[in-house]
Structures are given as C-alpha cells and as structure tokens.
XYZ file of C-alpha atoms in Angstrom:
762
model
C -19.303 24.861 28.586
C -18.136 28.411 30.743
C -14.541 27.872 32.365
C -13.266 29.045 35.323
C -9.457 27.993 34.461
C -7.441 29.991 32.150
C -4.962 29.239 29.593
C -1.696 29.247 31.005
C 2.029 28.632 29.274
C 5.495 29.323 30.239
C 7.744 32.557 29.288
C 9.099 33.211 26.048
C 7.931 33.691 22.634
C 8.161 30.577 20.176
C 8.291 27.250 21.669
C 10.463 25.195 19.401
C 10.633 21.586 20.333
C 14.405 21.402 19.529
C 15.032 23.987 21.879
C 12.798 23.575 24.628
C 12.077 20.980 27.062
C 8.736 19.869 28.105
C 6.444 22.546 30.114
C 5.844 20.995 33.591
C 3.302 22.979 35.282
C 2.888 22.727 39.078
C -0.064 23.727 41.854
C -0.407 22.607 45.696
C -3.579 22.086 46.559
C -4.997 21.861 50.078
C -8.412 20.352 50.437
C -10.021 20.870 54.212
C -12.744 18.315 54.441
C -13.155 14.589 53.031
C -13.751 14.189 49.534
C -16.788 12.448 48.225
C -15.692 13.157 44.468
C -13.116 14.838 42.431
C -12.726 15.322 38.811
C -10.328 16.918 36.648
C -11.003 18.406 33.183
C -8.156 19.085 31.311
C -6.702 20.345 27.669
C -3.607 21.598 26.491
C -2.239 23.250 23.243
C 0.009 20.085 22.710
C 0.329 16.784 24.710
C -0.373 16.683 28.115
C -0.097 14.235 31.147
C -1.003 14.913 34.861
C -0.098 13.869 37.861
C -1.040 13.857 41.698
C 1.499 13.136 43.821
C 3.692 11.868 40.912
C 1.004 9.055 40.166
C -0.277 9.297 36.603
C -4.097 10.236 36.891
C -4.654 7.977 33.478
C -2.340 5.563 31.237
C -3.605 7.332 28.453
C -1.188 8.644 25.625
C -1.132 12.140 23.672
C -4.322 13.826 25.005
C -6.192 15.527 24.205
C -5.922 14.144 20.871
C -5.374 15.237 17.311
C -8.305 17.601 16.008
C -8.377 20.535 13.322
C -6.859 22.869 16.053
C -7.866 26.010 14.258
C -11.493 24.817 14.720
C -11.676 22.998 17.952
C -9.791 21.636 20.866
C -10.705 18.759 22.856
C -10.897 18.634 26.834
C -10.599 15.326 28.495
C -12.463 14.309 31.906
C -11.033 12.357 34.753
C -12.455 11.091 38.029
C -9.841 11.422 40.660
C -11.176 10.739 43.639
C -8.973 8.330 44.952
C -6.205 10.879 44.700
C -7.672 13.068 47.194
C -7.662 12.898 50.858
C -7.504 15.791 53.605
C -3.896 17.071 52.582
C -1.686 18.760 50.738
C -1.221 17.486 47.032
C 0.525 18.657 44.355
C -0.784 18.405 40.935
C 1.828 18.571 37.834
C 1.433 18.674 34.241
C 3.874 18.147 31.860
C 3.076 19.621 28.244
C 5.075 19.013 24.920
C 4.407 20.294 21.773
C 2.492 17.264 20.241
C 0.370 17.712 17.055
C 0.044 21.239 18.118
C 3.190 22.747 18.191
C 5.759 20.147 17.320
C 7.032 18.857 14.211
C 4.755 17.723 11.780
C 4.487 15.462 8.775
C 5.629 16.506 4.776
C 7.177 19.911 5.640
C 8.862 19.046 8.517
C 8.078 21.849 10.407
C 7.002 22.432 13.903
C 4.345 25.058 15.100
C 2.008 24.658 12.364
C -1.078 25.464 14.524
C 0.531 27.657 17.540
C 3.905 29.329 18.697
C 3.078 28.375 22.147
C 2.580 25.226 24.057
C -0.601 25.835 26.390
C -2.086 24.260 29.445
C -5.887 24.671 30.484
C -7.414 22.622 33.824
C -10.187 22.530 36.294
C -10.519 20.709 39.212
C -14.384 20.234 40.639
C -14.475 18.983 44.070
C -17.504 17.361 45.958
C -17.047 16.699 49.578
C -18.733 14.358 51.970
C -20.798 16.981 53.306
C -22.182 18.060 49.941
C -20.650 21.511 49.534
C -18.599 21.815 46.431
C -15.446 23.773 45.426
C -13.439 24.019 41.993
C -10.106 25.556 41.020
C -8.684 26.276 37.623
C -5.270 26.951 35.935
C -3.905 30.352 36.251
C -0.844 32.637 37.139
C -0.489 31.302 40.658
C 0.306 28.160 39.205
C 4.303 27.760 38.717
C 5.974 26.332 35.375
C 9.255 25.099 34.594
C 11.474 23.586 32.131
C 13.665 21.417 34.136
C 12.046 18.461 34.467
C 14.160 15.040 33.319
C 12.347 14.872 30.349
C 14.463 17.327 28.213
C 13.357 16.590 24.442
C 10.156 15.084 23.448
C 8.840 14.556 19.670
C 6.682 12.377 17.673
C 9.301 11.407 14.788
C 12.357 12.203 16.409
C 11.948 10.560 19.971
C 12.768 11.689 23.794
C 16.019 12.669 25.665
C 15.587 11.538 29.001
C 18.044 12.928 32.047
C 17.272 10.733 34.924
C 19.903 12.834 37.054
C 17.305 15.805 37.170
C 14.498 16.266 39.079
C 11.707 18.517 39.402
C 12.338 18.695 43.470
C 15.541 20.971 42.360
C 13.976 22.689 39.209
C 13.778 26.443 39.070
C 10.380 27.201 39.186
C 8.601 30.572 38.165
C 5.152 31.869 37.719
C 3.529 30.796 34.730
C 1.799 33.423 32.521
C -1.883 33.375 31.030
C -1.763 32.256 27.223
C -2.824 35.224 25.347
C -2.295 34.087 21.933
C -4.898 32.493 19.399
C -7.416 29.568 20.398
C -9.447 27.015 18.256
C -12.722 28.524 17.947
C -14.294 26.031 20.433
C -13.130 23.620 23.128
C -15.295 20.344 23.115
C -15.571 17.385 25.473
C -13.390 14.548 23.845
C -15.761 12.390 21.393
C -12.477 9.932 20.257
C -11.070 7.242 22.104
C -7.898 7.759 24.009
C -4.445 6.021 22.659
C -3.531 2.960 25.057
C -1.138 0.812 25.883
C -1.979 -2.770 24.606
C -0.053 -5.723 23.814
C 3.558 -5.987 25.445
C 5.887 -7.764 23.049
C 8.793 -9.266 24.649
C 12.366 -9.888 22.764
C 12.567 -13.154 20.235
C 15.976 -12.270 19.340
C 18.946 -10.166 20.696
C 22.185 -9.890 19.153
C 25.600 -8.218 18.451
C 25.267 -5.890 14.909
C 28.128 -5.408 12.915
C 28.672 -1.863 14.633
C 28.966 -3.081 17.878
C 25.623 -2.069 19.026
C 22.833 -4.342 20.250
C 20.126 -5.456 18.073
C 16.840 -6.524 19.359
C 14.132 -8.321 17.433
C 10.488 -8.185 18.789
C 9.076 -10.004 15.835
C 6.102 -7.833 14.914
C 6.606 -4.782 12.855
C 3.986 -2.326 15.423
C 3.385 1.164 16.137
C 4.530 1.662 20.110
C 7.482 2.080 22.568
C 9.994 0.540 23.795
C 10.171 0.281 28.086
C 14.015 -0.274 29.773
C 14.642 -1.556 32.930
C 15.368 -2.438 35.511
C 18.800 -2.182 35.312
C 21.984 -0.910 37.247
C 23.603 2.205 36.012
C 26.083 4.819 36.924
C 25.412 8.477 36.830
C 25.715 10.294 33.450
C 26.158 7.131 31.085
C 23.848 7.164 28.297
C 21.431 4.629 26.399
C 20.725 5.370 23.113
C 17.846 3.583 21.312
C 17.211 3.716 17.638
C 13.790 1.913 15.973
C 13.985 0.581 12.490
C 11.231 -1.924 10.527
C 14.137 -3.906 9.188
C 17.858 -4.755 9.325
C 20.061 -5.067 6.732
C 23.499 -6.368 6.606
C 23.279 -6.571 10.378
C 22.876 -2.968 10.519
C 19.375 -1.241 11.734
C 17.883 -0.162 8.425
C 16.444 3.683 9.003
C 16.933 5.189 5.373
C 13.337 5.036 5.334
C 12.596 7.048 8.043
C 13.767 10.161 6.265
C 14.224 12.971 8.513
C 12.916 11.306 11.359
C 15.457 10.382 14.257
C 12.891 7.813 16.320
C 15.817 7.811 18.887
C 15.652 7.700 22.675
C 18.253 8.814 24.584
C 18.500 8.030 28.153
C 20.902 9.510 30.682
C 21.454 7.111 33.934
C 21.509 8.230 37.422
C 23.417 6.557 39.942
C 21.173 2.953 41.070
C 18.281 1.312 39.484
C 16.888 2.453 36.160
C 13.679 2.510 34.848
C 12.197 4.609 31.551
C 9.254 4.479 29.412
C 8.565 7.622 27.158
C 5.362 9.282 27.518
C 5.470 11.888 24.330
C 6.339 10.057 21.212
C 5.946 6.342 19.626
C 7.511 4.817 16.332
C 7.227 2.347 13.989
C 9.524 -0.646 14.525
C 10.276 -4.319 14.753
C 13.878 -3.851 15.459
C 15.890 -1.635 17.962
C 19.493 -0.924 17.906
C 20.737 -0.168 21.717
C 24.038 1.489 23.252
C 24.743 1.897 26.699
C 23.287 -0.861 28.104
C 23.486 -4.859 28.424
C 20.090 -5.838 27.068
C 18.448 -8.825 28.453
C 15.019 -10.580 28.188
C 14.088 -9.004 31.632
C 15.125 -5.720 30.870
C 13.591 -4.118 27.946
C 10.021 -4.582 26.017
C 8.258 -3.097 23.535
C 4.569 -2.411 23.804
C 2.069 -1.448 21.299
C 0.362 1.770 21.218
C -3.130 2.376 19.318
C -6.636 3.888 20.131
C -8.536 1.692 22.561
C -10.785 -0.065 20.116
C -12.431 -3.244 20.769
C -11.532 -6.402 18.707
C -14.595 -7.728 17.436
C -13.621 -9.278 13.995
C -11.943 -13.018 13.529
C -10.701 -14.641 10.310
C -8.967 -17.855 9.731
C -8.516 -20.779 7.343
C -6.595 -23.974 6.283
C -3.913 -21.726 4.232
C -1.363 -20.371 7.100
C -0.119 -17.490 4.273
C -3.869 -16.106 4.178
C -3.715 -16.452 8.375
C -0.444 -14.451 8.237
C -1.906 -12.136 5.651
C -4.933 -11.239 8.192
C -2.585 -10.670 10.850
C -0.577 -8.184 8.965
C -3.805 -6.387 8.385
C -4.626 -6.254 12.022
C -0.825 -5.053 12.761
C -1.405 -2.741 10.323
C -4.536 -1.703 11.301
C -4.081 -0.804 15.114
C -0.414 0.609 14.335
C -2.287 3.489 11.818
C -5.156 3.912 14.570
C -3.118 6.271 17.029
C -5.975 9.004 17.413
C -6.387 9.676 13.627
C -6.106 7.224 10.832
C -2.623 7.334 9.706
C -0.641 6.266 6.654
C 2.444 5.010 8.128
C 3.983 5.236 12.056
C 7.535 5.137 10.993
C 8.943 7.847 8.788
C 8.411 11.679 9.224
C 4.779 11.714 8.023
C 2.064 9.861 10.050
C -0.824 12.093 8.683
C -4.241 11.398 8.283
C -4.214 10.539 4.800
C -7.812 10.284 3.104
C -7.161 7.795 0.141
C -5.832 5.211 2.299
C -8.840 4.966 4.871
C -11.794 5.385 2.189
C -10.400 1.810 0.944
C -9.912 0.412 4.360
C -12.502 1.521 6.325
C -14.993 -1.618 5.631
C -11.865 -3.933 6.723
C -11.180 -2.091 9.745
C -15.025 -2.096 10.751
C -15.026 -5.785 10.502
C -12.036 -6.192 12.737
C -12.096 -3.655 15.327
C -14.901 -1.256 16.618
C -14.084 2.121 14.792
C -17.577 3.992 15.265
C -16.460 6.485 17.937
C -13.040 6.723 16.620
C -14.324 7.726 12.956
C -16.850 10.124 14.339
C -14.250 12.298 15.601
C -12.006 11.988 12.640
C -14.950 12.759 10.490
C -15.977 15.677 12.077
C -12.663 16.832 11.357
C -12.380 16.409 7.828
C -15.751 18.422 7.691
C -14.277 21.380 9.586
C -11.123 21.216 7.288
C -13.595 21.007 4.002
C -12.536 24.119 1.924
C -15.640 26.608 1.419
C -15.887 25.123 -2.297
C -16.350 21.701 -0.845
C -12.943 20.369 -1.694
C -11.692 17.661 1.034
C -7.829 17.745 1.968
C -5.779 14.949 1.110
C -5.125 14.597 4.986
C -7.304 15.045 7.988
C -6.473 17.102 10.340
C -4.959 19.272 7.418
C -1.515 20.151 9.325
C -2.525 23.699 9.247
C -1.920 23.819 5.397
C -5.232 24.876 4.778
C -4.554 28.232 6.566
C -0.556 28.524 6.315
C 0.616 29.961 3.280
C 3.690 29.393 0.922
C 4.181 25.944 1.327
C 5.320 24.806 -1.931
C 4.317 21.703 -3.705
C 3.200 20.709 -0.352
C 1.100 23.229 0.047
C -0.301 21.964 -3.495
C -0.979 19.118 -2.226
C -2.749 19.897 0.766
C -5.015 22.136 -0.913
C -5.418 19.685 -4.230
C -8.126 17.046 -4.126
C -8.673 14.006 -5.807
C -10.929 11.343 -6.197
C -10.868 8.301 -3.658
C -9.013 10.866 -1.596
C -12.129 13.400 -1.238
C -14.484 10.745 -1.645
C -13.888 9.356 2.017
C -16.199 12.169 2.934
C -18.581 9.861 1.702
C -16.840 6.394 1.549
C -16.010 6.244 5.300
C -19.241 7.102 6.906
C -21.068 5.072 4.696
C -18.659 1.769 6.040
C -19.514 3.146 9.199
C -23.378 3.289 8.716
C -23.156 -0.370 7.452
C -21.141 -2.202 9.852
C -22.791 -0.563 12.972
C -26.443 0.639 11.696
C -26.026 3.978 13.050
C -27.649 6.507 10.857
C -26.893 9.424 12.987
C -23.064 9.615 11.276
C -25.171 9.682 7.847
C -26.776 12.774 9.176
C -23.993 14.395 11.073
C -21.690 14.177 7.811
C -24.661 14.809 5.168
C -24.014 18.084 4.274
C -20.074 17.640 4.388
C -21.033 14.864 1.467
C -23.095 17.262 -0.349
C -20.400 19.688 -0.544
C -17.943 17.250 -1.486
C -20.137 15.750 -4.653
C -20.792 19.297 -5.767
C -17.306 19.678 -6.004
C -16.990 17.160 -8.097
C -19.534 17.979 -10.359
C -17.474 21.535 -10.513
C -14.619 20.137 -11.391
C -15.714 17.478 -13.634
C -17.588 20.167 -15.633
C -14.728 22.657 -15.636
C -13.924 23.626 -19.567
C -15.840 20.874 -20.840
C -19.237 20.550 -22.719
C -22.108 18.006 -23.069
C -21.208 14.029 -21.702
C -17.655 15.188 -21.472
C -18.736 17.435 -18.572
C -19.420 14.114 -16.454
C -15.522 13.084 -17.422
C -13.515 14.384 -14.249
C -9.785 15.322 -15.760
C -9.226 18.774 -14.243
C -7.033 19.547 -11.215
C -4.604 17.099 -9.428
C -5.073 13.905 -9.473
C -3.043 10.618 -7.907
C -4.599 8.324 -10.254
C -3.841 4.608 -9.966
C -1.421 5.386 -6.941
C 1.580 2.885 -6.578
C 0.127 0.684 -9.403
C 3.529 -1.660 -9.429
C 6.033 -1.708 -12.402
C 4.713 2.055 -13.157
C 6.319 5.454 -12.217
C 4.275 8.238 -9.883
C 3.331 9.976 -13.400
C 2.049 7.271 -15.164
C 0.302 6.450 -12.217
C -1.592 9.908 -12.448
C -2.348 9.834 -16.289
C -4.753 7.051 -15.404
C -6.949 9.545 -13.480
C -9.541 10.416 -16.302
C -10.596 6.790 -15.677
C -10.426 6.272 -12.040
C -11.599 9.654 -11.095
C -14.791 9.589 -12.989
C -15.489 6.231 -11.847
C -15.373 7.010 -8.184
C -17.154 10.439 -9.167
C -19.837 7.953 -10.397
C -19.605 5.579 -7.059
C -19.758 8.758 -5.034
C -23.449 10.032 -6.729
C -24.658 6.281 -6.276
C -24.050 6.281 -2.801
C -25.090 9.713 -2.363
C -28.455 8.747 -4.040
C -29.081 5.826 -1.247
C -27.685 8.084 1.555
C -30.401 10.903 0.723
C -32.753 8.292 0.415
C -32.401 6.812 3.706
C -32.307 9.941 5.296
C -35.880 10.986 3.572
C -33.867 13.653 1.092
C -36.323 11.969 -2.128
C -35.583 14.955 -4.169
C -31.830 14.839 -3.310
C -32.103 11.302 -4.104
C -33.582 11.569 -7.457
C -30.979 14.316 -8.504
C -28.193 12.284 -7.657
C -29.486 9.237 -9.330
C -29.861 11.285 -12.496
C -26.286 12.510 -11.972
C -24.978 8.749 -11.661
C -26.811 7.725 -14.785
C -25.209 10.756 -16.662
C -21.807 9.676 -15.567
C -22.368 6.033 -16.509
C -23.358 7.464 -20.198
C -20.515 9.460 -20.240
C -18.140 6.463 -19.743
C -20.009 4.194 -21.973
C -19.682 6.799 -24.667
C -16.570 8.150 -23.969
C -14.278 6.034 -22.158
C -15.393 2.961 -24.256
C -14.736 2.295 -27.891
C -17.109 0.735 -30.394
C -16.211 -2.536 -29.782
C -16.935 -2.594 -25.922
C -13.373 -2.234 -24.703
C -12.357 0.530 -22.375
C -9.854 2.739 -24.301
C -6.732 2.416 -22.925
C -8.032 -0.169 -20.365
C -5.872 -1.271 -17.254
C -6.610 -3.624 -14.397
C -8.182 -0.667 -12.200
C -10.370 0.563 -15.068
C -12.028 -2.971 -15.478
C -12.436 -3.419 -12.065
C -13.878 0.247 -10.896
C -15.944 -0.191 -13.995
C -17.446 -3.394 -13.398
C -17.662 -2.649 -9.419
C -19.666 0.532 -9.713
C -21.566 -0.320 -12.113
C -20.810 1.932 -15.087
C -21.200 -0.194 -18.146
C -23.903 -1.957 -19.998
C -24.094 -5.687 -19.892
C -22.238 -6.721 -23.488
C -19.620 -4.056 -22.184
C -19.182 -5.980 -18.996
C -18.588 -9.138 -20.389
C -16.102 -7.196 -22.507
C -14.557 -5.347 -19.291
C -14.660 -8.831 -17.717
C -12.790 -10.934 -20.400
C -10.107 -8.113 -20.777
C -9.363 -7.954 -17.066
C -8.777 -11.936 -16.795
C -6.618 -11.401 -19.925
C -4.600 -8.908 -18.575
C -4.321 -11.178 -15.555
C -3.363 -13.798 -17.077
C -0.615 -12.674 -19.358
C 0.686 -11.177 -16.193
C 0.650 -14.802 -14.842
C -2.140 -14.177 -12.705
C -0.567 -11.144 -11.218
C -2.255 -7.910 -10.273
C -0.847 -4.675 -11.476
C -3.599 -2.385 -9.650
C -2.627 0.592 -7.247
C -4.399 2.301 -4.631
C -7.747 3.132 -6.127
C -8.231 -0.769 -7.848
C -7.085 -3.283 -5.628
C -9.858 -3.176 -2.735
C -12.361 -4.165 -5.010
C -10.356 -6.103 -8.032
C -11.416 -9.807 -6.460
C -14.913 -8.622 -5.990
C -15.028 -7.626 -9.438
C -13.768 -11.178 -10.411
C -15.951 -13.406 -7.921
C -19.100 -11.528 -8.222
C -18.685 -11.920 -12.100
C -18.294 -15.529 -12.235
C -14.472 -15.649 -12.209
C -13.977 -17.125 -8.739
C -11.058 -19.191 -9.667
C -9.036 -16.155 -11.253
C -9.564 -14.410 -7.945
C -8.181 -17.316 -6.247
C -4.974 -17.396 -8.313
C -4.559 -13.672 -7.984
C -4.932 -14.083 -4.063
C -2.840 -16.830 -3.721
C -0.334 -15.606 -5.936
C 3.258 -15.796 -4.244
C 5.823 -13.791 -6.596
C 5.766 -10.108 -6.910
C 3.071 -7.787 -7.117
C 0.933 -10.221 -4.884
C -0.373 -9.898 -1.490
C 1.316 -12.975 -0.186
C 4.843 -11.844 -1.675
C 5.373 -9.810 1.344
C 3.928 -12.423 3.685
C 6.639 -14.765 2.150
C 9.365 -12.154 2.242
C 8.818 -12.495 6.217
C 6.307 -9.576 6.626
C 4.374 -9.005 9.794
C 2.543 -6.087 8.816
C 1.015 -4.566 5.502
C 3.656 -2.559 2.997
C 2.983 0.264 1.196
C 4.280 -0.730 -2.181
C 4.392 -3.958 -3.585
C 8.090 -4.320 -3.636
C 9.045 -2.363 -0.642
C 11.672 -5.084 -0.277
C 13.107 -7.015 -3.482
C 13.268 -10.715 -3.733
C 17.241 -10.219 -2.590
C 15.987 -9.453 0.783
C 17.222 -5.465 0.001
C 14.697 -2.658 0.291
C 13.616 -1.360 -2.604
C 14.761 2.420 -2.373
C 15.163 2.934 -6.129
C 11.892 1.872 -7.180
C 10.377 3.964 -10.307
C 11.258 7.187 -9.136
C 9.652 6.893 -5.556
C 13.180 7.619 -3.435
C 12.919 6.536 0.160
C 9.107 6.323 -0.142
C 9.310 3.118 1.383
C 6.997 1.821 4.463
C 6.494 -1.363 5.640
C 3.138 -0.460 7.940
C 0.721 0.909 5.908
C -2.703 -0.538 5.687
C -4.304 0.736 2.380
C -3.428 -2.768 0.405
C -5.057 -4.472 3.476
C -8.763 -3.896 2.127
C -8.294 -7.238 0.731
C -9.436 -8.412 4.264
C -13.125 -7.634 3.577
C -12.823 -10.030 0.707
C -11.446 -12.700 2.950
C -14.626 -12.277 5.293
C -17.243 -12.038 2.698
C -16.163 -14.546 0.066
C -13.921 -16.811 1.598
C -15.698 -16.712 4.835
C -18.871 -16.035 3.462
C -20.569 -13.521 6.104
C -21.951 -10.044 4.397
C -24.334 -7.599 5.896
C -27.687 -6.809 3.866
C -28.856 -4.630 6.141
C -26.990 -2.329 8.373
C -25.658 -3.443 11.346
C -26.159 -7.251 10.245
C -29.777 -7.007 11.280
C -29.847 -8.913 8.168
C -26.765 -10.757 6.730
C -26.104 -13.381 4.226
C -23.788 -16.430 4.415
C -22.360 -17.610 1.048
C -18.895 -19.290 1.378
C -17.185 -19.107 -2.056
C -14.728 -22.137 -1.256
C -11.748 -22.521 -3.607
C -8.280 -22.328 -3.829
C -7.742 -25.750 -2.110
C -8.894 -23.862 0.966
C -10.271 -27.111 3.432
C -11.909 -25.020 5.983
C -12.637 -21.229 6.999
C -13.607 -19.543 10.185
C -15.132 -15.954 10.568
C -16.841 -14.100 13.721
C -18.029 -10.706 13.803
C -19.494 -9.161 17.107
C -22.531 -7.259 15.707
C -24.460 -4.651 17.562
C -27.096 -8.022 17.950
C -24.591 -10.016 19.167
C -21.668 -12.508 17.878
C -22.107 -14.249 14.318
C -20.202 -17.050 13.413
C -19.620 -19.071 10.342
C -17.642 -22.248 9.989
C -17.121 -24.164 7.365
C -15.179 -27.304 6.041
C -14.611 -29.347 3.005
C -13.646 -33.312 3.386
C -14.442 -36.169 0.877
C -16.532 -34.078 -1.263
C -18.858 -33.082 1.889
C -19.424 -29.018 2.334
C -20.212 -28.952 6.077
C -21.477 -25.493 7.456
C -22.124 -24.151 11.090
C -23.860 -20.661 11.566
C -24.681 -18.750 14.739
C -27.395 -16.188 14.450
C -27.596 -13.713 17.149
C -31.450 -12.988 18.668
C -32.506 -9.895 16.614
C -31.283 -10.829 13.090
C -32.026 -13.006 10.108
C -29.511 -14.983 8.006
C -29.883 -16.038 4.480
C -27.851 -19.026 3.953
C -26.771 -20.006 0.487
C -24.875 -22.856 0.263
C -22.267 -23.964 -2.563
C -24.655 -26.158 -4.576
C -27.189 -23.086 -4.472
C -29.472 -24.565 -1.564
C -30.927 -21.487 0.053
C -32.185 -21.419 3.874
C -33.290 -18.513 5.853
C -32.898 -18.413 9.942
C -33.797 -16.497 12.528
C -32.007 -16.890 16.239
C -29.847 -20.119 16.372
C -26.973 -22.429 15.691
C -27.637 -24.214 12.185
C -25.233 -27.205 10.769
C -25.800 -27.812 7.052
C -23.860 -29.666 4.414
C -24.337 -30.293 0.768
C -21.864 -32.469 -1.549
C -19.365 -30.056 -3.575
C -17.282 -30.877 -6.462
C -13.907 -31.229 -5.640
C -12.385 -29.959 -9.094
C -14.045 -26.788 -7.955
C -11.533 -26.122 -4.952
C -8.321 -26.548 -6.645
C -6.565 -24.377 -8.450
C-alpha cells in the first residue's frame, strides 16, 4: 500500500536504550462530524503502544512483532471507532527500542538493526454522511522523552517514575526519519502477543537478605502487576525475577547479563503499575520497597494468542505433570517468535529447538499462523547459498560484520538446525492439512537441501560425498555426561542422518506439489545417502561404528539401514540403555525420536522403562525435582537441589524453561494416547494405543480442522476398553491391543478386548 504517513522519530543520533527513555509521540485530532468508522494502521522501528485520550487501543504486547527487519516490517490494523466522537482527541504513541533498536541476544548489543526508533501511523475515518478523511504521522506531531517510563528493555526490565506526567513534559516537533528502512512494510501475518493466565502468589515470605520473596507456583514467561497499594512520593519498589530460589535467595546467575528487574518510583497516593515493553522468565520474584500481600501483586503469562487444541492425561501423575511442563514451556517460548528460553540474555529464534518440537507444539496449540510468519522470515534471512541461520530472525548477524564467535555461529549452518526449513513446514502441513505452507516454503526448502548436498560433497569423492562432515556442527547437542566438544564430534552420524531425512521428506513434498522430476531426484539422493551410511558408518558385522544412542535412533527412524542392520541397531540401542540402567543418553538431535525407535521396532517395554525413569538423565527427573517447565539440560538442577552451573564446561548455560526435550509429548499423544494422523489435517487418522508401564487409563483429544477427536482408554481386570469420537468428514482406523482392526466414519464408538495384564507392568 502507499502510505500518506511518514516515519517520524525524535531528535539526536543513536537511540540507546540505556541512555534514552521511550519516545512518546502526540497529536491532537479534531473530528467535526459524527464518525461511522475509524481505523488506525500503525508500525514502529521498535515496539509501540497507541493510546487515544489515555486509553490503550489494544491489549496486545510488542507490536508490530519481530521480523527480519532489513527485509520487512509489519504494520497492524485496529478498529478504533469507539474512541472517537465530535471532539478534540489526543493520540499518543509510546515507542521503545524493542527488538529493532534494543539490546538483543548473544552479542548483547543494541541497535542491531538500526540506530533510531521511529513510528508510522495513519488514521482513516469514515463519517456517518459517507465522506472520508485520513491523516498520517508527519512533522506536525510532537515528541518527548519525558514520560513516566524512564527505561524499557526486554532483558533488563523497566524503570517507571509515577511522579512524572506527560502533561508536564517538554514537547518538541518530531523529525521525519531519514535512516534506512526495511525493504517492505507488510500487514501483520502473525498473531498478537497477549496477556493470558493470571497467577496469584502461592507463597509470600521473607528472604535471607530481608527482601520479600514471592512464589507464583509455575515457571512462566510474563510480567508482574503491582497495586493497588498506598505509597509516598519517591519511594522505590524494586522487583527482580528468577526461576528458582537457593538458600532463601533469588537465584539470578543463570540470567547472565539480563537484569530482569522492574523499578517503580512511587507518587503520593494509590499506586498501580503494569509493564508494557518487557517480559521475564520467572517463577519467583524478590520485592523491596512495598508490603506485599495476596491482593496487591500478581503475575500474567504472556504468549502469542494461539488456541489450545490438544490435551493429554493418563493414570500416572508424573506424566501428567510432564505434559503440563511441556505446555508451560510451549507458551513461554512462543512470544511472537519460537524462542529458546524466556529468562536469560538470549531469547532467540533458535531453529534446532523448534525443528524437533514443532509436531508437539502443533498438536497442543494452533500454531499455523504463528509459524507461517516465522517461516517467511526464515526464508528472508536464508543465505544466497541456501544456508539457514542458526536463529530466525538472525539478530542482524547476517549483515552486521565483525561479530567474532557469535558471528561465526550465526553464519554457520548445521543439520537439524538448518533442517527446520523443511521439518517445521512439514509438521504444520501434517497437522492442519494446508498445503499452501509447502508451496510458499518450497523454494526455501530446495535451497537448503542444495546447501546440504554441497557441504556433504565438499572435499569428498565417491560415496563419501554423501557423508556430511564439513562446516560447523553442534552434533548430539547437550547429550548428558559429555562436553560440548564431545557432542560436536558426533556430527558425522547425526548430520548425515538428518541430511537423509530431509532428502526423503523433500521427495514426498515435491510429489505432493506435483513436481515429479524433483521428487525422483530427491528420492535418488535419499537412497544414495542410505547406501553411504551403510557402507561407511556401519561395520561388516552390522554395527554402527562408534555407535551411540542418537545414532541408533536416527538410523532406525530415518530408514538408513537394511533389515539386518536395523535388527543389530535396535539390539545395540537396547543394550546401551540397559547398561545405563534404563537411562537415555540422547541430546537434542535424538531425544524426540528415541521412544519411537523403541516402540515402533518391537521394544515397547524398553520405551516405557526409559520414559518412566525417575533419576538423571530422564524426563521425570526434573518432574520429581519439582519442575513446572521443561529444562534445557537434563541436569539443570542437581539431586541435592543446587543449580548445576559447573556441568561439563557449559558454565552458566542453565535454563529451566526450554522446550526442546518436551518433544517427547508427541510420543505421549500418538503411542500412549494412540492418536496419529494418517492423512494431513487428520482427515484420516489412526487410533492404536500402546498401553504399558502400569498405566490404567489415558485420554487424548485434538481439535482437527474437521472437529474434535477424542480417545479414551482404560484397563481393568484384564479388559481393555476404548472410546473414540470421530468427527464428520474424517475416517478412523482403530487397532486394538489384541490386533483387532476396525474402520469407522463419523460417530462415537465403544470397543473392548481382553489384554494380558503382565504386558502392562514394568
């Protein structure tokens, strides 16, 4: 669209968050006639809010959203008819640095995308007599930095001085912004970040240092609201955020440089405060400067406004808590982009994390629109050679130079991380049946797999050109009990396996889209990688050379082996698990498929033994440590309750809210619950529960594009009973534990069969 408004900004050079309060822009508007409709279109280089006569026009947070800013920026559309009458109105817009000009992760620098914050807006009015008028931002707007919000930063928090008023501010004319702009300004294609669940304190007590500690009961991403309470002018309330408490003190070392602090300076009288331009990852807070009660403090979860569409429940309360932890970390890390963690000075859109977690996320929440936005930016920041950034948006690393190690990371590409270009749109397509996401991402997918081919063949000949060793690799990232260097040395196996998987998926995707020539070529590539894997990475006795759990898992799940080698790999996987006393030893690349590799190859009991393991490393170890969210590392907390900040050389890389290992959720839904799609969007689905582990019931539901699917099974006195709801327009295949097969259309069905009770126990 052609804008009549201009980008406006404040005076001076670079807007540095630490030195400059948010801009507040203002314009008086006089509408002479009754209004039938009024609409605002707004955007910012930074994050913005708009108020009309002091009222926020939207409850959303962090508009216009985070995109690959050198390529595109979004604008938002708001119906503001209710705000205007035939009178003088005041429009005010507050703009912080946000992702655009504020401090960003990894390098901790601000102004990664630009030096100045700026604001763009248009007001379009239709009067009741049918006439129209429009106005936009220009030099007639006024600007000040004298608002009560003195500081705003994602990592560091806010400083709010309630004694200050915009009525007393020093206003000056705004300047037309003349700096660089994104290549395009597009209407928002994602979903707003909103406030959701309200959390009241579950415990309030005095800490060792005399501060007040508050426990909100769950480790979330969000904000704290204070008030109402009575205060005196100049009194400072300080709120620090943390994920855990150690020795009666708030633990903040794992936040690294993030201050995660709110500072509120009181006016005389009643106080109320709710942050607008920051969010934290926390369960606990430390408060000084006010008397905290249940009535004057609460927390709000912030996450993108997605509908919850999936549920899981079973007879094991530990698994139910695991599911709750998965959901909490899903929400906490879906804040406009899929982030890695909400608490420390990072919060970046790491591609490897979402690559493994996307199927679990898509089952639980409708992530279709959320992911389409993010995948568009993945394509936009994809390198010319097809390489995919480690995180999306790329924080400016792709076009800012001289970033040392962090620049190397951002401009290096690895299997799984880069494979997000294929794995994420594929997961969205399967879940919702919308092939347009495959169509829109197809060129990006082709570029990525061409990059994989180039890297695998680098300095190689013969079958070795299908074994990917060149370049930087994370390998079996965060596999327990190993250093990062040891994780990375496993890349030959893990990267080659994911290369094969992407080739296989690309063959299927090309066929779906009607590109048969591409489909055949990618199928041939997949077969060549499999041959190379079998010849080079498997010894003459059928064992994977230097095998480890993730190598066995990926080889089994991606079909890399012949039938005899598969049998040997399964035996080796089970043996490795047994010698480790039924513990897993997989990192990011293998954990999501570990239980599938066991259950789908005839080792269901071993799968349950691993799932229900209660000591480190396992999924239930954090649960029994009291976790309310997923952890980044299997041992983020030691058995003695202290934080594992020494680990295997990882220093303070400890996050208690990281969803990658929550990818196990997919197995809970599809194997315990038994619900799995056969055709995209669940037009045809299978119900084939795999009871075991002593479970006596499980319930799973999912709201598909055709309606709600429900599965509920119980075991009692050797009788297995199953209830299934099949929505209109779908077809269900049902396989009972005794092998009996049924096929049904729309309806509710009740089935039963006898079952060997010994098969259900550990």
